[in-house]
CSV table of C-alpha atoms and ligand atoms in Angstrom, one decimal:
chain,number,residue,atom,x,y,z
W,1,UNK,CA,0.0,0.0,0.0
W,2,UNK,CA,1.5,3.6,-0.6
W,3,UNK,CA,-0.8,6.5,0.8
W,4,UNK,CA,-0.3,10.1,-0.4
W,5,UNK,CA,-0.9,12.9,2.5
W,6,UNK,CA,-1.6,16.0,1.6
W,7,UNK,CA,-0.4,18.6,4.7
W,8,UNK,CA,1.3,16.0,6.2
W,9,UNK,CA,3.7,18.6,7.8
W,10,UNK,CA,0.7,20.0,9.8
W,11,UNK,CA,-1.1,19.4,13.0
W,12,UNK,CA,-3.3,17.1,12.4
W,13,UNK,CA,-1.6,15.6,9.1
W,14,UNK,CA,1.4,14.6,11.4
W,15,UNK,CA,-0.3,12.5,13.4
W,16,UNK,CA,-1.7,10.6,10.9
W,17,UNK,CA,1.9,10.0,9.6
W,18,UNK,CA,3.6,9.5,12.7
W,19,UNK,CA,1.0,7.0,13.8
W,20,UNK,CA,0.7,5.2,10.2
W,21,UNK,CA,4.5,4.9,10.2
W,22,UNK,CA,4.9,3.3,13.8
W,23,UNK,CA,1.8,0.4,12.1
W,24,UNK,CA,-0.3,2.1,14.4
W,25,UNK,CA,-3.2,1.3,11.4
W,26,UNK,CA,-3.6,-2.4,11.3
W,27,UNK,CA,-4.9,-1.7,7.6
W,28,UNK,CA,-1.6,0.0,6.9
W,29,UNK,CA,1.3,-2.2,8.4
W,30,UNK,CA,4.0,-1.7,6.1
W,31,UNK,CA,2.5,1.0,4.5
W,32,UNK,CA,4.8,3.7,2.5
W,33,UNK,CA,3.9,7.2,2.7
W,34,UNK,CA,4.5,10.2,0.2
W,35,UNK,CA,3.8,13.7,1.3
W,36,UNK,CA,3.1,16.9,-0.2
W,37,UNK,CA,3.1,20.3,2.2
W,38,UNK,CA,3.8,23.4,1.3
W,39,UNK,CA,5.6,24.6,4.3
W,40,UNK,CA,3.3,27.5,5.3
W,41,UNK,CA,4.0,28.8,8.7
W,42,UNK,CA,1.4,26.3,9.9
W,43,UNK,CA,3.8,23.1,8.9
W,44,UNK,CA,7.1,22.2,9.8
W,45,UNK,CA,9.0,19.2,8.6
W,46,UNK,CA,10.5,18.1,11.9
W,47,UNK,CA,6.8,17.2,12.7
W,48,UNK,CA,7.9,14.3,10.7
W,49,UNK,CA,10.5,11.3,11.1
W,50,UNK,CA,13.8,12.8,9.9
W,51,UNK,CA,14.3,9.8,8.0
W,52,UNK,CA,12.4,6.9,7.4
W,53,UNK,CA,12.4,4.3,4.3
W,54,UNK,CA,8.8,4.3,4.1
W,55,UNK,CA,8.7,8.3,4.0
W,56,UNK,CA,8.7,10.4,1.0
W,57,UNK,CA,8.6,14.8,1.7
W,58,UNK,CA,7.8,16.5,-1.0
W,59,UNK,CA,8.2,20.3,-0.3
W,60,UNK,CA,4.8,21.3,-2.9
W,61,UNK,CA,1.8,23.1,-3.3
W,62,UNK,CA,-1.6,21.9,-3.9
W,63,UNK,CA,-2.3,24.5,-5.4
W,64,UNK,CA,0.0,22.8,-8.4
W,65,UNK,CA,-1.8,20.4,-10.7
W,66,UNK,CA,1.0,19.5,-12.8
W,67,UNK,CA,2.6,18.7,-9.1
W,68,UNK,CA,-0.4,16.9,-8.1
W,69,UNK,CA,-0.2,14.7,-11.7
W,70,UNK,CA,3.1,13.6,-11.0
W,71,UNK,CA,2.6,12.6,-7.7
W,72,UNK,CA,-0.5,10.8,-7.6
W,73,UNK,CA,0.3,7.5,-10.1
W,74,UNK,CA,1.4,4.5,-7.8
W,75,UNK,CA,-0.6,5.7,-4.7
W,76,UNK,CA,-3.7,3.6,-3.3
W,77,UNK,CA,-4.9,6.3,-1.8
W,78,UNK,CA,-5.1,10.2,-0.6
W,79,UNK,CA,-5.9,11.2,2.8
W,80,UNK,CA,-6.3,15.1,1.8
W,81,UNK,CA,-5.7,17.5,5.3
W,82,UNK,CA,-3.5,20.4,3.6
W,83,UNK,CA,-5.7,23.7,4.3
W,84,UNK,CA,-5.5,27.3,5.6
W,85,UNK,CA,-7.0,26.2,9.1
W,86,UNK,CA,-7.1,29.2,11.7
W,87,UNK,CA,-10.3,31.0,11.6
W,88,UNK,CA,-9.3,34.3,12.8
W,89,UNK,CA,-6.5,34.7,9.7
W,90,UNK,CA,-9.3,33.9,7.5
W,91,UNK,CA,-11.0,37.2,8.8
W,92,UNK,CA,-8.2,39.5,7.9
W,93,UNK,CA,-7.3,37.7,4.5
W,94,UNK,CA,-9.6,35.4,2.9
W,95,UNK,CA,-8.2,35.0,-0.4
W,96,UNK,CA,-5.4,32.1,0.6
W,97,UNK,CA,-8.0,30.1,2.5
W,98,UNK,CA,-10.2,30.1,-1.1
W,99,UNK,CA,-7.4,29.3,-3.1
W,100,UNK,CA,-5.7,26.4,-0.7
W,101,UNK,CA,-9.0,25.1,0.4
W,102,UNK,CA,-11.5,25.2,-2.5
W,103,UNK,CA,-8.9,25.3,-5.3
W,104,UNK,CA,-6.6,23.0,-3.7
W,105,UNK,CA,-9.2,20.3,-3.3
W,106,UNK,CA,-10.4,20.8,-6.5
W,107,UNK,CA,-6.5,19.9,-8.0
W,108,UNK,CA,-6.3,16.9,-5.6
W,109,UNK,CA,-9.5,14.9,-6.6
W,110,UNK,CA,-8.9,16.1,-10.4
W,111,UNK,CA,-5.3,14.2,-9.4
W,112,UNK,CA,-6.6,11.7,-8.1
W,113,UNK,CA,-9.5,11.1,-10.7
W,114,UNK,CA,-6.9,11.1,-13.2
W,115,UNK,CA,-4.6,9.0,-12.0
W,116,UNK,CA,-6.9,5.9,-11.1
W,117,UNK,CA,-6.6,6.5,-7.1
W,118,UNK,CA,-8.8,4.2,-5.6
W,119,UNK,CA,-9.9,5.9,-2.6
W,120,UNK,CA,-9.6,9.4,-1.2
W,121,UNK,CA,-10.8,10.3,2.2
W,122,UNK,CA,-11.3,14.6,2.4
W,123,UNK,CA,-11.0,15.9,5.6
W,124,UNK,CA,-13.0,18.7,6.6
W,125,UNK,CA,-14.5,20.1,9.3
W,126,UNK,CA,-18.3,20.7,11.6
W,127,UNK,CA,-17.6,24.8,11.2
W,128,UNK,CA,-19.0,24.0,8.0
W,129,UNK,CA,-22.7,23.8,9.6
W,130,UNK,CA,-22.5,27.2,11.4
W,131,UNK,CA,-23.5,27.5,14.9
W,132,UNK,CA,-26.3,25.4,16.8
W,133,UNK,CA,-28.1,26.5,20.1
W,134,UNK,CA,-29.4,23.4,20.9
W,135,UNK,CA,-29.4,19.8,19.7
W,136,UNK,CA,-26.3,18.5,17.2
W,137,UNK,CA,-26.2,18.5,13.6
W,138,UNK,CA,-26.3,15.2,11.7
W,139,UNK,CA,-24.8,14.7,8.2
W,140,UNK,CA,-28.0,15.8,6.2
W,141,UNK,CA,-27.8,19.0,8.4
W,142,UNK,CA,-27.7,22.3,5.8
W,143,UNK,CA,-24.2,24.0,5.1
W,144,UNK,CA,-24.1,27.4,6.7
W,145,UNK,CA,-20.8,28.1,7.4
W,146,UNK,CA,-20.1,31.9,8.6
W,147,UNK,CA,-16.2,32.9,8.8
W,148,UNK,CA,-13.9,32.5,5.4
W,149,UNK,CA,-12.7,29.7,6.4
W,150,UNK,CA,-15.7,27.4,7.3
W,151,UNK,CA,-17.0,28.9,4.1
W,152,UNK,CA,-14.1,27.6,2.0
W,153,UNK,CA,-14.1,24.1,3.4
W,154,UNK,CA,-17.9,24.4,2.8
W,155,UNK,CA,-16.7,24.6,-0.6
W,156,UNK,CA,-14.0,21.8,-1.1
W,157,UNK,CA,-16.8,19.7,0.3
W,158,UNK,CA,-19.1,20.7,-2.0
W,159,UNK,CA,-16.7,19.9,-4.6
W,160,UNK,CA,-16.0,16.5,-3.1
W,161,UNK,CA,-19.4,15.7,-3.5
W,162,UNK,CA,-19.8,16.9,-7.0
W,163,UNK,CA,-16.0,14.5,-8.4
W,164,UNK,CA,-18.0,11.9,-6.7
W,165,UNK,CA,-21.9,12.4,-8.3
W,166,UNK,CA,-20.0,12.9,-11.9
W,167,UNK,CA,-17.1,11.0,-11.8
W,168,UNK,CA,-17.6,8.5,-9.3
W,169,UNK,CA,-14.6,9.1,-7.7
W,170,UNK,CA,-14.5,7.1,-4.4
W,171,UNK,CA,-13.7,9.8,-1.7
W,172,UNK,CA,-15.6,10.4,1.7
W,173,UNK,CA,-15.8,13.1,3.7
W,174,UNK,CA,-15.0,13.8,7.3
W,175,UNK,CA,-16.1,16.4,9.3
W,176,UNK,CA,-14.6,16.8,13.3
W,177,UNK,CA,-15.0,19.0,15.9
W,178,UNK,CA,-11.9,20.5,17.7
W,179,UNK,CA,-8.9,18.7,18.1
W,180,UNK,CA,-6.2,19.3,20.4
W,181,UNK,CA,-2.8,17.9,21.4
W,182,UNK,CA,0.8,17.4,20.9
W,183,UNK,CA,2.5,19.7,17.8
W,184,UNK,CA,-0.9,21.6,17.3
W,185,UNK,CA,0.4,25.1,16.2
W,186,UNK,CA,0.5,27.9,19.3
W,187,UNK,CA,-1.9,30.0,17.5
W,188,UNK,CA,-4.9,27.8,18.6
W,189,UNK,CA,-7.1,28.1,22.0
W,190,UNK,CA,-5.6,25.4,23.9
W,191,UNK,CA,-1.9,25.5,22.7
W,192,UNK,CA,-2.1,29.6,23.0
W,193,UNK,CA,-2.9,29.5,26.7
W,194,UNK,CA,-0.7,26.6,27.5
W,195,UNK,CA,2.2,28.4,25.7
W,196,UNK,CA,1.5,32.3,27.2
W,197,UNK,CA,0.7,30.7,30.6
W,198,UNK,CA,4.3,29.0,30.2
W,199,UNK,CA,5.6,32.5,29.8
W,200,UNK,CA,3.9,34.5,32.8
W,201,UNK,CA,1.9,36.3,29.4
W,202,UNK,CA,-2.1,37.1,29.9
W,203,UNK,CA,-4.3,35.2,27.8
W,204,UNK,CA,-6.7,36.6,25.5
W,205,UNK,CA,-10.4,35.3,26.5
W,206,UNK,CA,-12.5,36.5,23.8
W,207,UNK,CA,-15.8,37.8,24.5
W,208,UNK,CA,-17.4,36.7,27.5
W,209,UNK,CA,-15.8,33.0,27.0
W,210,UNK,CA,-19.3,32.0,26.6
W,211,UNK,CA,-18.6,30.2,23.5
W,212,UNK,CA,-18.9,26.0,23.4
W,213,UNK,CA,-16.6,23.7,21.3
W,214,UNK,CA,-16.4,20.0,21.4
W,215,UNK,CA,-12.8,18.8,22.1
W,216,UNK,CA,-11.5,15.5,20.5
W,217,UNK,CA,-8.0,14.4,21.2
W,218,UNK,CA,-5.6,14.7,17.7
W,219,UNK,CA,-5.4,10.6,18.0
W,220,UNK,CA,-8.8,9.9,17.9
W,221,UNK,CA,-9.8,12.2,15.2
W,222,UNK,CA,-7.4,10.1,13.3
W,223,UNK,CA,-8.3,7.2,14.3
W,224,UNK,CA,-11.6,8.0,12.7
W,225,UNK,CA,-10.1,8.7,9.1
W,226,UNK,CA,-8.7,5.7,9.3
W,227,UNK,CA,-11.9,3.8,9.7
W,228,UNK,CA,-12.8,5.9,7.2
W,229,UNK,CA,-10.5,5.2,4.1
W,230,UNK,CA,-10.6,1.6,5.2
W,231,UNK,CA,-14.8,1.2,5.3
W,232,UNK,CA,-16.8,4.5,4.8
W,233,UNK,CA,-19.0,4.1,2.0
W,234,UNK,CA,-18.0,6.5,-1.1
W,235,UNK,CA,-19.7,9.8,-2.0
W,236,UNK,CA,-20.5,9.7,2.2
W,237,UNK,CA,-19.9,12.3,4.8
W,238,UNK,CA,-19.0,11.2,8.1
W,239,UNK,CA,-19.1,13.2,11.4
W,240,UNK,CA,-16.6,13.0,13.7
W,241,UNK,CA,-17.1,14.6,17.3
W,242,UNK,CA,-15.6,13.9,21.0
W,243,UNK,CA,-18.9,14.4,22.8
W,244,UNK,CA,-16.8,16.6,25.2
W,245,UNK,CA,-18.7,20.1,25.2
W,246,UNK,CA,-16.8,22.8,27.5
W,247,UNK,CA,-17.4,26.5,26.8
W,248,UNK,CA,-14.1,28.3,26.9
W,249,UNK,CA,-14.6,29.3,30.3
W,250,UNK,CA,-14.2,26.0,31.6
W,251,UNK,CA,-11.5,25.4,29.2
W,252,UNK,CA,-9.8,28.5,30.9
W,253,UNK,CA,-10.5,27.3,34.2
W,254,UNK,CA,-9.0,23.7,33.4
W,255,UNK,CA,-5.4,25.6,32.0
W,256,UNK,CA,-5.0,27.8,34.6
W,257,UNK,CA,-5.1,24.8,36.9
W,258,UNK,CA,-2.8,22.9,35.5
W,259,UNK,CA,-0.1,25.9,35.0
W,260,UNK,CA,-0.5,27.1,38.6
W,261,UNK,CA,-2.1,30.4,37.8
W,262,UNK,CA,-5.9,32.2,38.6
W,263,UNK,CA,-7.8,34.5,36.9
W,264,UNK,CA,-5.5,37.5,37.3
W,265,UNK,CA,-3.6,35.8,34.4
W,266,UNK,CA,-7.3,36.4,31.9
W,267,UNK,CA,-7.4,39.7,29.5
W,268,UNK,CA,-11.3,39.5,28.3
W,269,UNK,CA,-10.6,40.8,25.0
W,270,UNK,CA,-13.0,42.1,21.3
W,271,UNK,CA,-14.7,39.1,20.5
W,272,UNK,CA,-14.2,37.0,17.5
W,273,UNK,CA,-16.1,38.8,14.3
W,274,UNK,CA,-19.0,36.5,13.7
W,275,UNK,CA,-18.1,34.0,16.2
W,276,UNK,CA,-20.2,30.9,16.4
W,277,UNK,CA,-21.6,30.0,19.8
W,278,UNK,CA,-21.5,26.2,19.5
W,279,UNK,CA,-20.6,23.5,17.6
W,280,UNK,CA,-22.0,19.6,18.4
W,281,UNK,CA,-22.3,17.0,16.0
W,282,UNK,CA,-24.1,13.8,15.8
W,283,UNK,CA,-21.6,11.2,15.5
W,284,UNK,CA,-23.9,8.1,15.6
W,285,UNK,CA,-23.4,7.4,11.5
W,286,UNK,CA,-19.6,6.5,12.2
W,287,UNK,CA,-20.3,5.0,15.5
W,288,UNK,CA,-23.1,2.7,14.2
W,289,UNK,CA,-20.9,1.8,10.6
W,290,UNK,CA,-17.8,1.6,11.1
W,291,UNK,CA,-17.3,0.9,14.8
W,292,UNK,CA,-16.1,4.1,16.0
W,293,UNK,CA,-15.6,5.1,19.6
W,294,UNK,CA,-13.3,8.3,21.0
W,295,UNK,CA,-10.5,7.0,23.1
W,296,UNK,CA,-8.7,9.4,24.9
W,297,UNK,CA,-10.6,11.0,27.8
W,298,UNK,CA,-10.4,14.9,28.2
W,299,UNK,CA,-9.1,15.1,31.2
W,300,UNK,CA,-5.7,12.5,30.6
W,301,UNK,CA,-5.4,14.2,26.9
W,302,UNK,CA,-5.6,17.7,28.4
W,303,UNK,CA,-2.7,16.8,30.8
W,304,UNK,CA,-0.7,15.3,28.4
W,305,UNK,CA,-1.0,17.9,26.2
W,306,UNK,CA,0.2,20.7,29.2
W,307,UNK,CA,3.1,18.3,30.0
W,308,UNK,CA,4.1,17.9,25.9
W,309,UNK,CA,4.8,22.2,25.8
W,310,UNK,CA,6.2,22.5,28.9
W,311,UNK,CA,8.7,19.8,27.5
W,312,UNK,CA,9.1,21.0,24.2
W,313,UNK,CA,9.7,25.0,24.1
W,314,UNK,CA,12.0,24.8,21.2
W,315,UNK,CA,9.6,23.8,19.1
W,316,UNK,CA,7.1,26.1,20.5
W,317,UNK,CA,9.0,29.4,20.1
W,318,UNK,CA,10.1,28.1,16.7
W,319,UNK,CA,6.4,28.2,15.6
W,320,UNK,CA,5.6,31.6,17.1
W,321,UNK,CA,8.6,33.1,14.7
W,322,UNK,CA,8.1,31.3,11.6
W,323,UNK,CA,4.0,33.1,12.1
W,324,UNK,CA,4.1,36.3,10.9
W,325,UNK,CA,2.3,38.8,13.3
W,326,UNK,CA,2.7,36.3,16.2
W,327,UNK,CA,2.0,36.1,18.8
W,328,UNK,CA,-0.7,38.4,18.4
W,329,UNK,CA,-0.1,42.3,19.8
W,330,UNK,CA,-3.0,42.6,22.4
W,331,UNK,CA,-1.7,39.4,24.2
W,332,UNK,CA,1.8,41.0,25.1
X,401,NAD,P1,-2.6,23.0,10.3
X,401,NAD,O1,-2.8,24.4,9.9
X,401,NAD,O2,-1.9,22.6,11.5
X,401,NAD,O3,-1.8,22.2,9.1
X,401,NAD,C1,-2.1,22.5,7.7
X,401,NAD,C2,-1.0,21.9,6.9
X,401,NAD,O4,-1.3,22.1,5.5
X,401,NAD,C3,0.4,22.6,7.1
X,401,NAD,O5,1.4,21.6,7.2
X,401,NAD,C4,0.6,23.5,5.9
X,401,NAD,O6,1.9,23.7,5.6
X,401,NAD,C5,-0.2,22.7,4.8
X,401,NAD,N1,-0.6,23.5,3.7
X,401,NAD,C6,-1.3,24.7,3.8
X,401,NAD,N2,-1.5,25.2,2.6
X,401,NAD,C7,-1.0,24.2,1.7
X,401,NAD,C8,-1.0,24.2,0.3
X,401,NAD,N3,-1.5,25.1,-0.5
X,401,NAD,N4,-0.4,23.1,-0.3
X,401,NAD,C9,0.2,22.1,0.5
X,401,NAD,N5,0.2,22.1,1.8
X,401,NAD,C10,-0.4,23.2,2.4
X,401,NAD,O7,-4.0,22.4,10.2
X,401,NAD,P2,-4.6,21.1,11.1
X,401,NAD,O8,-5.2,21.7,12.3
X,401,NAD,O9,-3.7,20.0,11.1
X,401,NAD,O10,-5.9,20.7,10.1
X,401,NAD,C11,-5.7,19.7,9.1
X,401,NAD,C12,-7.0,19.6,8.4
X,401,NAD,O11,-8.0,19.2,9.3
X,401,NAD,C13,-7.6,20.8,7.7
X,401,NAD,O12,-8.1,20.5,6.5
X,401,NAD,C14,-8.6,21.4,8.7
X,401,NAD,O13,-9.6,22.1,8.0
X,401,NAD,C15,-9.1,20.1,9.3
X,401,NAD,N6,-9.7,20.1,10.6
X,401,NAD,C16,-9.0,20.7,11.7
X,401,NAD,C17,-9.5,20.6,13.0
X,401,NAD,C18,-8.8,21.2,14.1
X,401,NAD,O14,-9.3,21.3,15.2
X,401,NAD,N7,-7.5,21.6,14.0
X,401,NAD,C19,-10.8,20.1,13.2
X,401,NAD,C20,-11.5,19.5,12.1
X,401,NAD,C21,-10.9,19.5,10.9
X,402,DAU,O1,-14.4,22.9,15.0
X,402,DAU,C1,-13.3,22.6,14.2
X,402,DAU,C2,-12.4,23.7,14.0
X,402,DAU,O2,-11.7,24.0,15.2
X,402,DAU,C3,-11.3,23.5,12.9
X,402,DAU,O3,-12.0,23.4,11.6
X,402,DAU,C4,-10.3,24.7,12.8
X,402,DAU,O4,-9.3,24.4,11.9
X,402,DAU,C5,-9.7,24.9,14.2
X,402,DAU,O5,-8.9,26.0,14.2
X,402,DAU,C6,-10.8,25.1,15.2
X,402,DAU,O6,-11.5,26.3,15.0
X,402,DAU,P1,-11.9,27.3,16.3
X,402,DAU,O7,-12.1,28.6,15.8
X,402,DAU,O8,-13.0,26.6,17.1
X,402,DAU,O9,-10.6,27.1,17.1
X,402,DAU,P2,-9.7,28.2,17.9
X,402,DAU,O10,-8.7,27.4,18.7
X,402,DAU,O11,-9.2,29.3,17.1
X,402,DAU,O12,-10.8,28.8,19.0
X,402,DAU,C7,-11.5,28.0,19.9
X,402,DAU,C8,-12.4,28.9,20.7
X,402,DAU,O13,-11.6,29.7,21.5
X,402,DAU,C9,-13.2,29.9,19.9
X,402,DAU,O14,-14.5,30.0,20.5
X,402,DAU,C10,-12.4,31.2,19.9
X,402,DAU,C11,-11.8,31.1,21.3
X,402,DAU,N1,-10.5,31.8,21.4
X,402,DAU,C12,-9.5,31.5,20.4
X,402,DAU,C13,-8.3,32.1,20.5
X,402,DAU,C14,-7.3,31.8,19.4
X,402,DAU,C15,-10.3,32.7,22.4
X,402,DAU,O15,-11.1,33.0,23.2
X,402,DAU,N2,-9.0,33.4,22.4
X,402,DAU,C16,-8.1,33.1,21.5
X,402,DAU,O16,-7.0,33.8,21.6
């Protein structure tokens, strides 16, 4: 089998790799792995085994078709995660977030389609829905997404759909709720009052803190696109959520704990144009077909992930200057 990961250098992407290359996939012992990143601030290649036989880098846009065309012959499968991800970039500049997200979707299937892939699992996201007061959304709920960025993965899932109605390209859809955990870029909620806490700096609590998201550790999220490309059913979106609501109070609360400060150490800050209130997804579909079940509980994952920046500031601080206006000014 030889898999081709697309942002493989990121977050999320890295995790999948790390974990494919250690057979942590019983599908994929063996496995070889190309991938293709572009090396935006958001990835960084020491996310990834320096060296490892079954590992091919390739330092490349997916924004590049002719790239794409090259790469994609001899691969099984693509597990797509390269994106513009952070919410609040997409509100001062939208245009990368269209052209990565929508247009670089749009190479990879065309890729893929072209080159015979047999299976390509897209990985999106639940900001796609928009906010919900109450309930959860299930996989037939409408598309509203409301910043730039849920908007353009609203899009590459829209186009997902469409390679597979008129093509019949073989290529699911995920959608998760928010991950957190080791290597996740200091930019983000968790990983940006871990890091400022570490650093006797104020966090930024935006709004009233009001706000609700569902937290999935990193390894369970890709646990699920694994059950995924091996079993989910073509043309099919499948939620992914960790059933582990928290506003970003009680997020606060839990971080402060665990770094030893109180709430001297919060700066209630302009909230988030447009922010949605909450996200919550029914996950029963993936539950119910392919077996899925969230392994890591909140509290053990939340620790670990504490513990992994206190031990790793190098890479840390690395991130925070390879981000251009970051960390942001109103935190300092
Ligand atoms: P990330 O920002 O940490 O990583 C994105 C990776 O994509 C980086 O390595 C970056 O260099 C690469 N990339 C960006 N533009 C590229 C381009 N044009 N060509 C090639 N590579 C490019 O993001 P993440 O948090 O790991 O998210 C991965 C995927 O999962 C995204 O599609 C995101 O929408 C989705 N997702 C994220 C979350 C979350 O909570 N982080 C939740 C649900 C879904
Ligand atoms: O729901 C899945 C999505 O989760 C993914 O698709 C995105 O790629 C990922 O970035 C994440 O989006 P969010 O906007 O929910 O995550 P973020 O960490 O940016 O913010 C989480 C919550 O914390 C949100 O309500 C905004 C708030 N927040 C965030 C930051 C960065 C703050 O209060 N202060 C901050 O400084």
């Amino acid at each position: 089998m030889r898999i081709l990961v697309t942002g493989g250098a990121g977050f999320i992407g890295s995790h999948y790799v790390r974990t494919l290359l250690a057979d942590g996939y019983p599908g994929l012992r063996g496995a070889r792995v190309t991938v293709v990143d572009k090396l935006t601030y958001a990835g960084n290649r020491e996310n990834l085994p320096a060296a490892d036989p079954r590992l091919d880098f390739v330092h490349g846009d997916v924004c590049d078709l002719d790239l794409l065309r090259q790469l994609t012959p001899g691969h099984d499968a693509v597990v797509h995660f390269a994106a513009e991800s952070h919410v609040d970039r997409s509100l001062e500049s939208a245009a990368e977030f269209v052209r990565t997200n929508v247009g670089g979707t749009q190479n990879v299937l065309e890729a893929a389609l072209r080159s015979g892939v047999e299976r390509v699992v897209h990985v999106s996201t639940d900001e796609v829905y928009g906010s919900i007061d109450r309930g959860s959304w299930t996989e037939e709920s409408p598309l509203l997404p409301n910043s730039p960025y849920a908007a353009s993965k609203a899009g590459a899932d829209l186009i997902a759909r469409a390679y597979f109605r008129t093509h019949g390209l073989n290529v699911s859809t995920t959608r998760c709720s928010n991950n957190y955990g080791p290597y996740q870029h200091p930019e983000k909620l968790i990983p940006l009052f871990i890091t400022h806490l570490l650093q006797g700096w104020p966090v930024p609590l935006y709004g009233e803190g009001a706000n609700i998201r569902e937290w999935l550790h990193v390894d369970d999220h890709c646990r699920a696109i694994q059950l995924v490309l091996d079993g989910g059913r073509a043309g099919e979106v499948y939620n992914v959520g960790g059933g582990d609501e928290r506003t970003n109070r009680q997020i606060t609360e839990r971080l402060l704990e665990h770094l030893g400060a109180d709430w001297s150490a919060v700066r209630h800050v302009a909230d988030r144009k447009g922010h949605d209130l909450r996200y919550s997804l029914d996950e029963r579909k993936i539950r119910e077909e392919l077996g899925y079940r969230p392994q890591v509980p909140f509290a053990r994952g939340l620790a670990d992930t504490v513990d992994w920046y206190r031990d790793n500031p190098a890479w840390w601080k690395a991130a925070e200057r390879n981000a251009a206006n970051f960390p942001p000014d109103r935190a300092n």
